[in-house]
CSV table of N, CA, C and O in Angstrom, one decimal:
chain,number,residue,atom,x,y,z
A,1,ALA,N,195.7,185.5,174.5
A,1,ALA,CA,195.7,186.8,173.5
A,1,ALA,C,197.1,186.4,173.0
A,1,ALA,O,197.5,186.9,172.1
A,2,THR,N,198.5,186.4,173.6
A,2,THR,CA,199.6,186.6,173.2
A,2,THR,C,199.7,185.3,172.2
A,2,THR,O,201.0,185.4,171.7
A,3,LEU,N,199.3,184.3,172.5
A,3,LEU,CA,199.3,183.3,172.0
A,3,LEU,C,198.5,183.1,170.4
A,3,LEU,O,199.1,182.4,169.6
A,4,VAL,N,198.0,184.1,170.4
A,4,VAL,CA,197.2,183.9,168.7
A,4,VAL,C,198.1,184.9,167.8
A,4,VAL,O,198.5,185.8,168.0
A,5,THR,N,198.6,184.1,166.7
A,5,THR,CA,199.9,184.6,165.9
A,5,THR,C,199.2,184.4,164.3
A,5,THR,O,197.8,184.3,164.3
A,6,ASP,N,199.8,184.8,163.7
A,6,ASP,CA,199.1,184.8,161.9
A,6,ASP,C,199.3,183.5,161.9
A,6,ASP,O,198.2,183.3,160.7
A,7,SER,N,199.8,182.8,162.2
A,7,SER,CA,199.7,181.2,161.8
A,7,SER,C,198.3,180.9,162.4
A,7,SER,O,197.8,179.9,161.5
A,8,THR,N,197.9,181.1,163.5
A,8,THR,CA,196.7,180.6,164.1
A,8,THR,C,195.5,181.4,163.3
A,8,THR,O,194.6,180.5,162.7
A,9,LEU,N,195.6,182.6,162.6
A,9,LEU,CA,194.9,183.3,161.7
A,9,LEU,C,194.7,182.1,160.1
A,9,LEU,O,193.7,182.1,159.9
A,10,GLU,N,195.8,181.9,159.7
A,10,GLU,CA,195.9,180.9,158.7
A,10,GLU,C,194.9,179.6,158.9
A,10,GLU,O,194.4,179.3,158.1
A,11,GLN,N,195.5,179.0,159.6
A,11,GLN,CA,194.5,177.8,160.3
A,11,GLN,C,193.2,178.0,160.5
A,11,GLN,O,192.3,177.2,160.2
A,12,LEU,N,192.7,179.0,160.9
A,12,LEU,CA,191.3,179.6,161.3
A,12,LEU,C,190.6,179.9,159.9
A,12,LEU,O,189.6,179.2,159.7
A,13,ALA,N,191.2,180.7,159.1
A,13,ALA,CA,190.6,180.7,157.7
A,13,ALA,C,190.6,179.4,156.8
A,13,ALA,O,189.5,179.3,156.5
A,14,GLN,N,191.5,178.6,157.0
A,14,GLN,CA,191.4,177.3,156.1
A,14,GLN,C,190.6,176.4,156.9
A,14,GLN,O,189.6,175.5,156.0
A,15,HIS,N,190.2,176.3,158.0
A,15,HIS,CA,189.1,175.5,158.8
A,15,HIS,C,188.0,175.9,159.2
A,15,HIS,O,187.2,175.0,159.2
A,16,CYS,N,187.9,177.1,159.6
A,16,CYS,CA,186.6,177.6,159.8
A,16,CYS,C,186.1,179.0,158.7
A,16,CYS,O,184.9,179.6,158.9
A,17,GLY,N,186.8,179.2,157.6
A,17,GLY,CA,186.6,180.2,156.7
A,17,GLY,C,185.3,180.5,156.3
A,17,GLY,O,184.6,181.5,156.1
A,18,SER,N,184.4,178.9,156.2
A,18,SER,CA,183.2,179.4,155.4
A,18,SER,C,182.0,179.4,156.5
A,18,SER,O,181.2,180.0,156.2
A,19,SER,N,182.4,179.4,157.7
A,19,SER,CA,181.4,179.7,158.4
A,19,SER,C,181.6,180.8,159.5
A,19,SER,O,180.7,181.1,160.5
A,20,LEU,N,182.8,181.3,159.5
A,20,LEU,CA,183.2,182.1,160.4
A,20,LEU,C,182.4,183.6,160.3
A,20,LEU,O,182.5,184.0,159.2
A,21,GLU,N,181.6,183.9,161.3
A,21,GLU,CA,180.8,185.2,161.1
A,21,GLU,C,181.3,186.6,161.9
A,21,GLU,O,181.1,187.5,161.6
A,22,ASP,N,181.8,186.0,163.2
A,22,ASP,CA,182.2,187.2,163.9
A,22,ASP,C,183.6,186.8,164.8
A,22,ASP,O,183.7,185.7,165.3
A,23,LEU,N,184.5,187.5,164.7
A,23,LEU,CA,185.9,187.3,165.3
A,23,LEU,C,186.8,188.6,166.2
A,23,LEU,O,186.3,189.8,165.9
A,24,ASN,N,186.9,188.1,167.6
A,24,ASN,CA,187.3,189.1,168.2
A,24,ASN,C,188.8,188.7,168.5
A,24,ASN,O,189.1,187.6,169.2
A,25,VAL,N,189.7,189.5,168.1
A,25,VAL,CA,191.1,189.5,168.2
A,25,VAL,C,191.8,190.5,168.9
A,25,VAL,O,192.9,190.7,169.0
A,26,SER,N,191.1,191.0,169.9
A,26,SER,CA,191.5,192.1,170.5
A,26,SER,C,192.5,191.5,171.6
A,26,SER,O,192.4,190.5,172.2
A,27,TYR,N,193.5,192.5,171.7
A,27,TYR,CA,194.6,192.6,172.5
A,27,TYR,C,195.5,191.4,172.3
A,27,TYR,O,196.2,190.5,172.9
A,28,CYS,N,195.7,191.2,171.0
A,28,CYS,CA,196.5,189.8,170.3
A,28,CYS,C,197.6,190.8,169.7
A,28,CYS,O,197.4,191.0,168.5
A,29,PRO,N,198.6,191.2,170.2
A,29,PRO,CA,199.8,191.9,170.1
A,29,PRO,C,200.5,191.3,168.9
A,29,PRO,O,201.6,191.7,168.1
A,30,LYS,N,200.5,189.9,168.6
A,30,LYS,CA,201.4,189.3,167.8
A,30,LYS,C,200.7,189.3,166.1
A,30,LYS,O,201.3,188.8,165.2
A,31,LEU,N,199.6,189.6,166.0
A,31,LEU,CA,198.8,189.8,164.6
A,31,LEU,C,199.6,190.8,164.0
A,31,LEU,O,199.8,191.7,164.3
A,32,THR,N,199.8,190.8,162.6
A,32,THR,CA,200.4,191.5,161.8
A,32,THR,C,199.5,192.2,160.6
A,32,THR,O,198.0,191.3,160.3
A,33,ASN,N,199.5,192.9,159.8
A,33,ASN,CA,198.5,193.2,159.0
A,33,ASN,C,198.4,192.6,158.1
A,33,ASN,O,197.3,192.1,157.1
A,34,LYS,N,199.5,191.5,157.3
A,34,LYS,CA,199.6,190.7,156.5
A,34,LYS,C,198.6,189.4,157.1
A,34,LYS,O,197.8,188.9,156.3
A,35,GLY,N,198.7,189.1,158.1
A,35,GLY,CA,198.1,187.9,158.8
A,35,GLY,C,196.7,188.2,158.8
A,35,GLY,O,195.5,187.5,158.3
A,36,MET,N,196.0,189.6,159.3
A,36,MET,CA,194.8,189.9,159.3
A,36,MET,C,194.2,189.9,157.7
A,36,MET,O,192.9,189.5,157.5
A,37,GLY,N,195.0,190.4,156.9
A,37,GLY,CA,194.8,190.6,155.7
A,37,GLY,C,194.5,189.1,154.9
A,37,GLY,O,193.1,189.2,154.0
A,38,TYR,N,195.2,188.6,155.3
A,38,TYR,CA,194.7,187.0,154.7
A,38,TYR,C,193.7,186.7,155.3
A,38,TYR,O,192.9,186.0,154.3
A,39,LEU,N,193.4,186.8,156.5
A,39,LEU,CA,192.1,185.9,157.3
A,39,LEU,C,191.0,186.7,156.4
A,39,LEU,O,189.8,185.9,156.0
A,40,VAL,N,190.8,187.8,156.0
A,40,VAL,CA,189.5,188.7,155.7
A,40,VAL,C,189.7,188.1,154.1
A,40,VAL,O,188.5,187.7,153.6
A,41,ASP,N,190.7,188.2,153.4
A,41,ASP,CA,190.5,187.8,151.9
A,41,ASP,C,190.1,186.5,151.8
A,41,ASP,O,189.3,186.1,150.9
A,42,LYS,N,190.4,185.4,152.7
A,42,LYS,CA,189.9,184.1,152.6
A,42,LYS,C,188.8,183.5,153.1
A,42,LYS,O,188.2,182.4,152.7
A,43,CYS,N,188.2,184.2,154.2
A,43,CYS,CA,186.7,184.0,154.8
A,43,CYS,C,186.0,184.2,153.6
A,43,CYS,O,186.0,185.3,152.9
A,44,SER,N,184.7,183.7,153.8
A,44,SER,CA,183.7,183.9,152.9
A,44,SER,C,182.9,185.3,153.4
A,44,SER,O,183.4,186.0,154.5
A,45,ASN,N,182.0,185.8,152.8
A,45,ASN,CA,181.2,186.9,153.2
A,45,ASN,C,180.3,186.5,154.1
A,45,ASN,O,179.8,187.6,154.9
A,46,GLN,N,180.3,185.5,155.0
A,46,GLN,CA,179.4,185.4,156.3
A,46,GLN,C,180.3,186.1,157.4
A,46,GLN,O,179.6,186.8,158.1
A,47,LEU,N,181.5,186.4,157.1
A,47,LEU,CA,182.4,187.1,157.8
A,47,LEU,C,182.0,188.3,158.0
A,47,LEU,O,182.2,189.3,157.0
A,48,SER,N,181.2,189.0,159.1
A,48,SER,CA,181.0,190.4,159.1
A,48,SER,C,181.2,191.4,160.2
A,48,SER,O,181.4,192.4,160.4
A,49,LYS,N,181.9,190.9,161.3
A,49,LYS,CA,182.5,191.8,161.9
A,49,LYS,C,184.0,191.1,162.6
A,49,LYS,O,184.0,189.8,162.7
A,50,ILE,N,184.8,192.1,162.8
A,50,ILE,CA,186.3,191.4,163.5
A,50,ILE,C,186.3,192.8,164.7
A,50,ILE,O,186.4,194.0,164.4
A,51,HIS,N,186.8,192.3,165.9
A,51,HIS,CA,186.7,193.2,167.1
A,51,HIS,C,188.3,193.3,167.1
A,51,HIS,O,188.9,192.2,167.4
A,52,THR,N,189.2,194.6,166.9
A,52,THR,CA,190.4,194.8,167.2
A,52,THR,C,191.1,195.7,168.0
A,52,THR,O,192.1,195.9,168.3
A,53,TRP,N,190.2,195.9,169.4
A,53,TRP,CA,190.6,196.5,170.6
A,53,TRP,C,191.7,196.2,170.9
A,53,TRP,O,192.3,195.1,171.0
A,54,GLY,N,193.1,197.2,171.3
A,54,GLY,CA,194.1,197.3,171.5
A,54,GLY,C,195.2,196.5,170.5
A,54,GLY,O,196.1,196.2,171.4
A,55,CYS,N,194.9,196.4,169.3
A,55,CYS,CA,195.8,196.3,168.4
A,55,CYS,C,196.0,197.2,167.5
A,55,CYS,O,196.4,197.4,166.4
A,56,ALA,N,197.3,198.1,168.3
A,56,ALA,CA,197.9,199.1,167.8
A,56,ALA,C,198.8,198.8,166.6
A,56,ALA,O,199.0,199.8,166.2
A,57,GLN,N,199.3,197.8,166.5
A,57,GLN,CA,200.2,197.4,165.7
A,57,GLN,C,199.6,197.2,164.0
A,57,GLN,O,200.1,197.5,163.1
A,58,LEU,N,198.2,197.1,164.2
A,58,LEU,CA,197.4,196.9,162.9
A,58,LEU,C,197.3,198.6,162.3
A,58,LEU,O,197.0,199.3,163.3
A,59,THR,N,197.7,198.6,161.1
A,59,THR,CA,197.5,200.0,160.4
A,59,THR,C,196.5,199.9,159.0
A,59,THR,O,196.1,199.1,158.8
A,60,ASP,N,196.8,201.2,158.6
A,60,ASP,CA,196.0,201.4,157.1
A,60,ASP,C,196.2,200.1,156.4
A,60,ASP,O,195.3,199.9,155.3
A,61,GLU,N,197.5,199.9,156.3
A,61,GLU,CA,198.0,198.6,155.4
A,61,GLU,C,196.8,197.5,155.4
A,61,GLU,O,196.4,197.2,154.4
A,62,PHE,N,196.3,197.0,156.7
A,62,PHE,CA,195.4,196.2,156.6
A,62,PHE,C,194.0,196.8,156.7
A,62,PHE,O,193.2,196.5,155.7
A,63,PHE,N,193.3,197.9,157.3
A,63,PHE,CA,192.1,198.5,157.4
A,63,PHE,C,192.0,199.0,155.7
A,63,PHE,O,190.4,198.8,155.7
A,64,ASP,N,192.9,199.4,154.9
A,64,ASP,CA,192.4,200.0,153.7
A,64,ASP,C,192.8,199.0,152.5
A,64,ASP,O,192.7,199.5,151.4
A,65,GLY,N,193.7,197.8,152.8
A,65,GLY,CA,194.3,196.9,151.8
A,65,GLY,C,193.6,195.6,151.6
A,65,GLY,O,194.2,194.8,151.0
A,66,HIS,N,192.3,195.2,152.6
A,66,HIS,CA,192.1,193.9,152.0
A,66,HIS,C,191.1,193.7,150.8
A,66,HIS,O,190.6,195.0,150.7
A,67,SER,N,190.6,192.7,150.6
A,67,SER,CA,189.7,192.8,149.8
A,67,SER,C,188.5,193.1,149.9
A,67,SER,O,187.5,193.4,148.8
A,68,ARG,N,188.1,193.4,150.9
A,68,ARG,CA,186.7,193.3,151.4
A,68,ARG,C,186.5,195.1,151.5
A,68,ARG,O,185.3,195.5,151.9
A,69,VAL,N,187.4,195.9,151.3
A,69,VAL,CA,187.3,197.2,151.4
A,69,VAL,C,186.4,198.0,150.6
A,69,VAL,O,185.4,198.5,150.9
A,70,VAL,N,186.1,197.5,149.5
A,70,VAL,CA,185.1,198.1,148.6
A,70,VAL,C,183.8,197.1,148.2
A,70,VAL,O,183.4,197.4,147.5
A,71,ASP,N,183.8,196.1,149.1
A,71,ASP,CA,182.7,195.3,148.8
A,71,ASP,C,181.4,195.7,149.7
A,71,ASP,O,181.2,195.8,150.9
A,72,TYR,N,180.7,196.5,148.7
A,72,TYR,CA,179.7,197.1,149.7
A,72,TYR,C,178.3,196.2,149.4
A,72,TYR,O,177.1,196.5,150.2
A,73,THR,N,178.4,195.2,149.1
A,73,THR,CA,177.4,194.1,148.7
A,73,THR,C,177.0,193.2,150.0
A,73,THR,O,176.0,192.7,150.5
A,74,HIS,N,178.3,193.3,151.0
A,74,HIS,CA,178.0,192.5,152.2
A,74,HIS,C,178.3,193.3,152.9
A,74,HIS,O,179.5,194.0,153.1
A,75,SER,N,177.6,193.2,154.4
A,75,SER,CA,178.2,194.1,155.3
A,75,SER,C,179.5,193.6,156.0
A,75,SER,O,179.5,192.5,156.5
A,76,PHE,N,180.3,194.6,156.4
A,76,PHE,CA,181.7,194.1,157.3
A,76,PHE,C,182.0,195.3,157.9
A,76,PHE,O,182.5,196.1,157.4
A,77,GLU,N,182.2,194.8,159.3
A,77,GLU,CA,182.7,196.1,160.2
A,77,GLU,C,183.9,195.7,161.0
A,77,GLU,O,183.9,194.6,161.5
A,78,ILE,N,184.9,196.8,161.2
A,78,ILE,CA,185.8,196.4,162.1
A,78,ILE,C,185.6,197.2,163.1
A,78,ILE,O,185.7,198.7,163.3
A,79,PHE,N,185.8,196.7,164.3
A,79,PHE,CA,185.4,197.3,165.7
A,79,PHE,C,186.7,197.6,166.2
A,79,PHE,O,187.7,196.8,166.5
A,80,GLY,N,186.9,198.8,166.7
A,80,GLY,CA,188.2,199.0,167.8
A,80,GLY,C,189.5,199.7,167.1
A,80,GLY,O,190.5,199.7,167.5
A,81,ALA,N,189.2,199.8,165.8
A,81,ALA,CA,190.3,200.5,165.0
A,81,ALA,C,190.4,201.7,164.9
A,81,ALA,O,189.5,202.6,164.9
A,82,TRP,N,191.8,202.3,165.0
A,82,TRP,CA,192.1,203.9,164.8
A,82,TRP,C,191.8,204.1,163.4
A,82,TRP,O,192.3,203.5,162.5
A,83,MET,N,191.3,205.4,162.9
A,83,MET,CA,191.4,205.6,161.5
A,83,MET,C,191.8,207.1,161.8
A,83,MET,O,191.6,207.8,162.9
A,84,LYS,N,192.5,207.9,160.6
A,84,LYS,CA,192.8,209.0,160.5
A,84,LYS,C,191.7,210.2,159.8
A,84,LYS,O,190.5,209.4,159.2
A,85,LYS,N,191.3,211.0,160.6
A,85,LYS,CA,190.1,212.0,160.2
A,85,LYS,C,190.4,213.6,160.5
A,85,LYS,O,191.0,213.7,161.6
A,86,SER,N,190.9,214.4,159.2
A,86,SER,CA,191.2,215.6,159.4
A,86,SER,C,192.6,215.6,160.1
A,86,SER,O,192.9,216.4,161.0
A,87,GLY,N,193.1,214.8,160.1
A,87,GLY,CA,194.7,214.6,160.7
A,87,GLY,C,194.6,214.3,162.3
A,87,GLY,O,195.8,214.3,162.6
A,88,ARG,N,193.3,214.1,162.5
A,88,ARG,CA,193.3,213.6,164.1
A,88,ARG,C,193.0,211.9,163.8
A,88,ARG,O,193.0,211.5,162.8
A,89,ARG,N,193.2,211.4,165.0
A,89,ARG,CA,192.7,209.8,165.1
A,89,ARG,C,191.6,209.9,165.8
A,89,ARG,O,191.1,210.4,166.9
A,90,SER,N,190.6,208.8,165.6
A,90,SER,CA,189.4,208.4,166.0
A,90,SER,C,189.2,207.1,166.1
A,90,SER,O,189.4,206.6,165.3
A,91,VAL,N,188.1,206.8,166.7
A,91,VAL,CA,187.7,205.3,166.6
A,91,VAL,C,186.8,205.3,165.4
A,91,VAL,O,185.7,205.7,165.4
A,92,ARG,N,186.9,203.7,164.7
A,92,ARG,CA,186.0,203.6,163.7
A,92,ARG,C,185.1,202.9,164.4
A,92,ARG,O,185.0,201.9,165.4
């Protein structure tokens, strides 16, 4: 998991973006909000799930800032993300 970087996500989006349905990047500490946002923005609507357990470096910049945030026509879920709720953090 430590070898997975934003560059890896870029390559994945370029070569598998049209067929990628489910992605597990749990415990990949070198990923950034920018890299994850790029992947989500470039992949087709077939991408329906991303697992991000142990990726504490990902913030609301990614979770609320990619193009699929308001896409209610296609199911898209992020598992393992921490979100704010009434001043506390809880699992999404």
